Every structure is written in C-alpha cells, then in structure tokens.
C-alpha cells in the first residue's frame, strides 16, 4: 500500500506499507516546511495505522540536542513530545544532513524515528556524497524474514503436444467467456487455471 498527501495544509507526506510473514511495517516520509508550527493532531493522524511497526523519516526543519543538533528550538521540543507519545525512538547518529550551498554551516534537520520495539535492529547511515543540499540517508533493518518454500513445477516443452494443448486451452477459454465474468481479477484467475488444466 502506498499513499501521499498533505496534512494541516503544509506537511507533505508519503507512506508505504510493507507486509512480511512476521510483521507489517509502515514507512512514512515527511517534509515539514520551516516557519510553520508543529501540529500534534496531524502527526497523530499520520501515524494512525494498524501496522505492527512505524519508521518515520524526513526533513522536519527542527533542531534539538536530542537528535544531536547543535542548536535547539520550540519546534524541536514539540517534536520530541510527539515522538514520545507515538512510542517512536530517534536513531539519528549525529551526522549532519543539510549542507547549504551559500554557507559552510552544516545542519541536522532530518530525523529518523522508529517504533521502540524495532529500534535495536535499525541503523541509520548518512552518505557523504550529496547531489543536492541534502545528504542521502540509508535506513537498514537487521530483520530475518522466513520465506516459505515454493514448489516448482518443471515443464518439458519438448514433449508437449502443442496441437492438443491449443485445442483444449481454446475450449476452456471459450467456456469461461460464456460465463460472462466481468471482474478482471476473476478473468485472470480463470485464464491461469485454464492454462494449468490444459497442461495436465
């Protein structure tokens, strides 16, 4: 599941939900413009998900010693309080992420916060090379995912009786078309079943 939109009229958000056999994760990318107040309700709505864990990252345009910024501000304290209420842990490493082209003063405006339960398996790395004012950030999860075994069907195309297959497959598809199914998913499913049935 992916989604994008604006909250409070100025907070830009993109979200991606990832499902694994063990859990579900929501990745939330946020851009909070400078000089706008922190809206608690918007952040609460953004993180209102049924997923097991949340990974929130982006440019919050806020500063606080908590994420190792050199300066602090009112917005920074508000973001701290919000993250505590949302049970998110900041995993910033202290590496600067913003490099203004006009000055040599670097800043740390980008945050990465994750659910408390997975904070110990999440690592954040800031790349030195930058194609813009911001350095790229990599978030790594040391998570073991069990992939279920899938039985593979081996096909011997050299022994296939293509004339019989074509005739049978045509008849199966013709019968399905008479059912008048209009749902695309049902049509694709029936089409796949027809292929499998014709090969036996």
PDB file of N, CA, C and O in Angstrom, residues 156-187:
ATOM      1  N   UNK A 156       8.455 -29.785 -19.437  1.00  0.00           N
ATOM      2  CA  UNK A 156       9.261 -30.321 -20.528  1.00  0.00           C
ATOM      3  C   UNK A 156       8.564 -29.956 -21.835  1.00  0.00           C
ATOM      4  O   UNK A 156       7.684 -30.666 -22.322  1.00  0.00           O
ATOM      5  N   UNK A 157       8.987 -28.815 -22.375  1.00  0.00           N
ATOM      6  CA  UNK A 157       8.307 -28.293 -23.567  1.00  0.00           C
ATOM      7  C   UNK A 157       8.588 -29.120 -24.817  1.00  0.00           C
ATOM      8  O   UNK A 157       7.838 -29.070 -25.786  1.00  0.00           O
ATOM      9  N   UNK A 158       9.662 -29.897 -24.795  1.00  0.00           N
ATOM     10  CA  UNK A 158       9.982 -30.695 -25.972  1.00  0.00           C
ATOM     11  C   UNK A 158       8.968 -31.814 -26.186  1.00  0.00           C
ATOM     12  O   UNK A 158       8.755 -32.258 -27.314  1.00  0.00           O
ATOM     13  N   UNK A 159       8.357 -32.284 -25.091  1.00  0.00           N
ATOM     14  CA  UNK A 159       7.395 -33.382 -25.195  1.00  0.00           C
ATOM     15  C   UNK A 159       5.948 -32.887 -25.264  1.00  0.00           C
ATOM     16  O   UNK A 159       5.024 -33.688 -25.243  1.00  0.00           O
ATOM     17  N   UNK A 160       5.785 -31.580 -25.302  1.00  0.00           N
ATOM     18  CA  UNK A 160       4.432 -31.024 -25.312  1.00  0.00           C
ATOM     19  C   UNK A 160       3.736 -31.286 -26.645  1.00  0.00           C
ATOM     20  O   UNK A 160       4.311 -31.092 -27.714  1.00  0.00           O
ATOM     21  N   UNK A 161       2.491 -31.720 -26.546  1.00  0.00           N
ATOM     22  CA  UNK A 161       1.666 -31.906 -27.744  1.00  0.00           C
ATOM     23  C   UNK A 161       0.917 -30.593 -27.952  1.00  0.00           C
ATOM     24  O   UNK A 161      -0.182 -30.391 -27.438  1.00  0.00           O
ATOM     25  N   UNK A 162       1.541 -29.707 -28.738  1.00  0.00           N
ATOM     26  CA  UNK A 162       1.031 -28.341 -28.834  1.00  0.00           C
ATOM     27  C   UNK A 162      -0.340 -28.266 -29.499  1.00  0.00           C
ATOM     28  O   UNK A 162      -1.154 -27.413 -29.154  1.00  0.00           O
ATOM     29  N   UNK A 163      -0.600 -29.133 -30.427  1.00  0.00           N
ATOM     30  CA  UNK A 163      -1.910 -29.108 -31.102  1.00  0.00           C
ATOM     31  C   UNK A 163      -3.017 -29.438 -30.112  1.00  0.00           C
ATOM     32  O   UNK A 163      -4.051 -28.747 -30.058  1.00  0.00           O
ATOM     33  N   UNK A 164      -2.810 -30.474 -29.290  1.00  0.00           N
ATOM     34  CA  UNK A 164      -3.805 -30.857 -28.291  1.00  0.00           C
ATOM     35  C   UNK A 164      -3.946 -29.776 -27.222  1.00  0.00           C
ATOM     36  O   UNK A 164      -5.055 -29.459 -26.779  1.00  0.00           O
ATOM     37  N   UNK A 165      -2.800 -29.215 -26.827  1.00  0.00           N
ATOM     38  CA  UNK A 165      -2.837 -28.152 -25.813  1.00  0.00           C
ATOM     39  C   UNK A 165      -3.626 -26.950 -26.318  1.00  0.00           C
ATOM     40  O   UNK A 165      -4.491 -26.405 -25.620  1.00  0.00           O
ATOM     41  N   UNK A 166      -3.346 -26.541 -27.548  1.00  0.00           N
ATOM     42  CA  UNK A 166      -4.024 -25.365 -28.111  1.00  0.00           C
ATOM     43  C   UNK A 166      -5.521 -25.587 -28.212  1.00  0.00           C
ATOM     44  O   UNK A 166      -6.328 -24.710 -27.887  1.00  0.00           O
ATOM     45  N   UNK A 167      -5.906 -26.786 -28.650  1.00  0.00           N
ATOM     46  CA  UNK A 167      -7.323 -27.098 -28.803  1.00  0.00           C
ATOM     47  C   UNK A 167      -8.041 -27.104 -27.458  1.00  0.00           C
ATOM     48  O   UNK A 167      -9.115 -26.512 -27.307  1.00  0.00           O
ATOM     49  N   UNK A 168      -7.440 -27.757 -26.460  1.00  0.00           N
ATOM     50  CA  UNK A 168      -8.054 -27.839 -25.141  1.00  0.00           C
ATOM     51  C   UNK A 168      -8.107 -26.468 -24.470  1.00  0.00           C
ATOM     52  O   UNK A 168      -9.119 -26.090 -23.876  1.00  0.00           O
ATOM     53  N   UNK A 169      -7.014 -25.721 -24.601  1.00  0.00           N
ATOM     54  CA  UNK A 169      -6.957 -24.388 -23.993  1.00  0.00           C
ATOM     55  C   UNK A 169      -8.001 -23.459 -24.615  1.00  0.00           C
ATOM     56  O   UNK A 169      -8.673 -22.682 -23.927  1.00  0.00           O
ATOM     57  N   UNK A 170      -8.176 -23.583 -25.921  1.00  0.00           N
ATOM     58  CA  UNK A 170      -9.177 -22.766 -26.613  1.00  0.00           C
ATOM     59  C   UNK A 170     -10.573 -23.082 -26.099  1.00  0.00           C
ATOM     60  O   UNK A 170     -11.375 -22.181 -25.828  1.00  0.00           O
ATOM     61  N   UNK A 171     -10.880 -24.368 -25.920  1.00  0.00           N
ATOM     62  CA  UNK A 171     -12.197 -24.785 -25.440  1.00  0.00           C
ATOM     63  C   UNK A 171     -12.445 -24.292 -24.003  1.00  0.00           C
ATOM     64  O   UNK A 171     -13.543 -23.838 -23.672  1.00  0.00           O
ATOM     65  N   UNK A 172     -11.405 -24.393 -23.159  1.00  0.00           N
ATOM     66  CA  UNK A 172     -11.548 -23.941 -21.775  1.00  0.00           C
ATOM     67  C   UNK A 172     -11.820 -22.441 -21.709  1.00  0.00           C
ATOM     68  O   UNK A 172     -12.677 -21.974 -20.964  1.00  0.00           O
ATOM     69  N   UNK A 173     -11.071 -21.670 -22.495  1.00  0.00           N
ATOM     70  CA  UNK A 173     -11.267 -20.214 -22.515  1.00  0.00           C
ATOM     71  C   UNK A 173     -12.626 -19.848 -23.092  1.00  0.00           C
ATOM     72  O   UNK A 173     -13.276 -18.901 -22.645  1.00  0.00           O
ATOM     73  N   UNK A 174     -13.070 -20.621 -24.072  1.00  0.00           N
ATOM     74  CA  UNK A 174     -14.366 -20.362 -24.685  1.00  0.00           C
ATOM     75  C   UNK A 174     -15.485 -20.590 -23.678  1.00  0.00           C
ATOM     76  O   UNK A 174     -16.444 -19.808 -23.598  1.00  0.00           O
ATOM     77  N   UNK A 175     -15.344 -21.644 -22.874  1.00  0.00           N
ATOM     78  CA  UNK A 175     -16.349 -21.918 -21.850  1.00  0.00           C
ATOM     79  C   UNK A 175     -16.369 -20.835 -20.785  1.00  0.00           C
ATOM     80  O   UNK A 175     -17.431 -20.450 -20.282  1.00  0.00           O
ATOM     81  N   UNK A 176     -15.187 -20.346 -20.415  1.00  0.00           N
ATOM     82  CA  UNK A 176     -15.112 -19.286 -19.407  1.00  0.00           C
ATOM     83  C   UNK A 176     -15.746 -17.998 -19.918  1.00  0.00           C
ATOM     84  O   UNK A 176     -16.389 -17.273 -19.173  1.00  0.00           O
ATOM     85  N   UNK A 177     -15.561 -17.712 -21.216  1.00  0.00           N
ATOM     86  CA  UNK A 177     -16.118 -16.483 -21.770  1.00  0.00           C
ATOM     87  C   UNK A 177     -17.648 -16.509 -21.768  1.00  0.00           C
ATOM     88  O   UNK A 177     -18.301 -15.463 -21.692  1.00  0.00           O
ATOM     89  N   UNK A 178     -18.233 -17.707 -21.802  1.00  0.00           N
ATOM     90  CA  UNK A 178     -19.693 -17.821 -21.785  1.00  0.00           C
ATOM     91  C   UNK A 178     -20.270 -17.515 -20.412  1.00  0.00           C
ATOM     92  O   UNK A 178     -21.457 -17.218 -20.282  1.00  0.00           O
ATOM     93  N   UNK A 179     -19.411 -17.622 -19.376  1.00  0.00           N
ATOM     94  CA  UNK A 179     -19.892 -17.339 -18.021  1.00  0.00           C
ATOM     95  C   UNK A 179     -20.171 -15.866 -17.787  1.00  0.00           C
ATOM     96  O   UNK A 179     -20.813 -15.491 -16.803  1.00  0.00           O
ATOM     97  N   UNK A 180     -19.678 -15.025 -18.685  1.00  0.00           N
ATOM     98  CA  UNK A 180     -19.967 -13.598 -18.593  1.00  0.00           C
ATOM     99  C   UNK A 180     -19.284 -12.899 -17.430  1.00  0.00           C
ATOM    100  O   UNK A 180     -19.786 -11.905 -16.917  1.00  0.00           O
ATOM    101  N   UNK A 181     -18.128 -13.407 -16.992  1.00  0.00           N
ATOM    102  CA  UNK A 181     -17.403 -12.783 -15.889  1.00  0.00           C
ATOM    103  C   UNK A 181     -16.832 -11.445 -16.336  1.00  0.00           C
ATOM    104  O   UNK A 181     -16.154 -11.360 -17.355  1.00  0.00           O
ATOM    105  N   UNK A 182     -17.102 -10.380 -15.572  1.00  0.00           N
ATOM    106  CA  UNK A 182     -16.616  -9.050 -15.926  1.00  0.00           C
ATOM    107  C   UNK A 182     -15.492  -8.588 -15.004  1.00  0.00           C
ATOM    108  O   UNK A 182     -14.800  -7.622 -15.306  1.00  0.00           O
ATOM    109  N   UNK A 183     -15.317  -9.249 -13.877  1.00  0.00           N
ATOM    110  CA  UNK A 183     -14.267  -8.874 -12.932  1.00  0.00           C
ATOM    111  C   UNK A 183     -12.911  -9.266 -13.509  1.00  0.00           C
ATOM    112  O   UNK A 183     -12.679 -10.425 -13.851  1.00  0.00           O
ATOM    113  N   UNK A 184     -11.996  -8.297 -13.621  1.00  0.00           N
ATOM    114  CA  UNK A 184     -10.691  -8.546 -14.231  1.00  0.00           C
ATOM    115  C   UNK A 184      -9.905  -9.590 -13.457  1.00  0.00           C
ATOM    116  O   UNK A 184      -9.281 -10.482 -14.055  1.00  0.00           O
ATOM    117  N   UNK A 185      -9.942  -9.513 -12.133  1.00  0.00           N
ATOM    118  CA  UNK A 185      -9.204 -10.482 -11.324  1.00  0.00           C
ATOM    119  C   UNK A 185      -9.727 -11.897 -11.553  1.00  0.00           C
ATOM    120  O   UNK A 185      -8.945 -12.853 -11.634  1.00  0.00           O
ATOM    121  N   UNK A 186     -11.041 -12.034 -11.659  1.00  0.00           N
ATOM    122  CA  UNK A 186     -11.633 -13.352 -11.896  1.00  0.00           C
ATOM    123  C   UNK A 186     -11.263 -13.878 -13.280  1.00  0.00           C
ATOM    124  O   UNK A 186     -10.992 -15.071 -13.451  1.00  0.00           O
ATOM    125  N   UNK A 187     -11.222 -12.991 -14.257  1.00  0.00           N
ATOM    126  CA  UNK A 187     -10.850 -13.391 -15.623  1.00  0.00           C
ATOM    127  C   UNK A 187      -9.408 -13.888 -15.655  1.00  0.00           C
ATOM    128  O   UNK A 187      -9.102 -14.923 -16.261  1.00  0.00           O
TER     129      UNK A 187
END
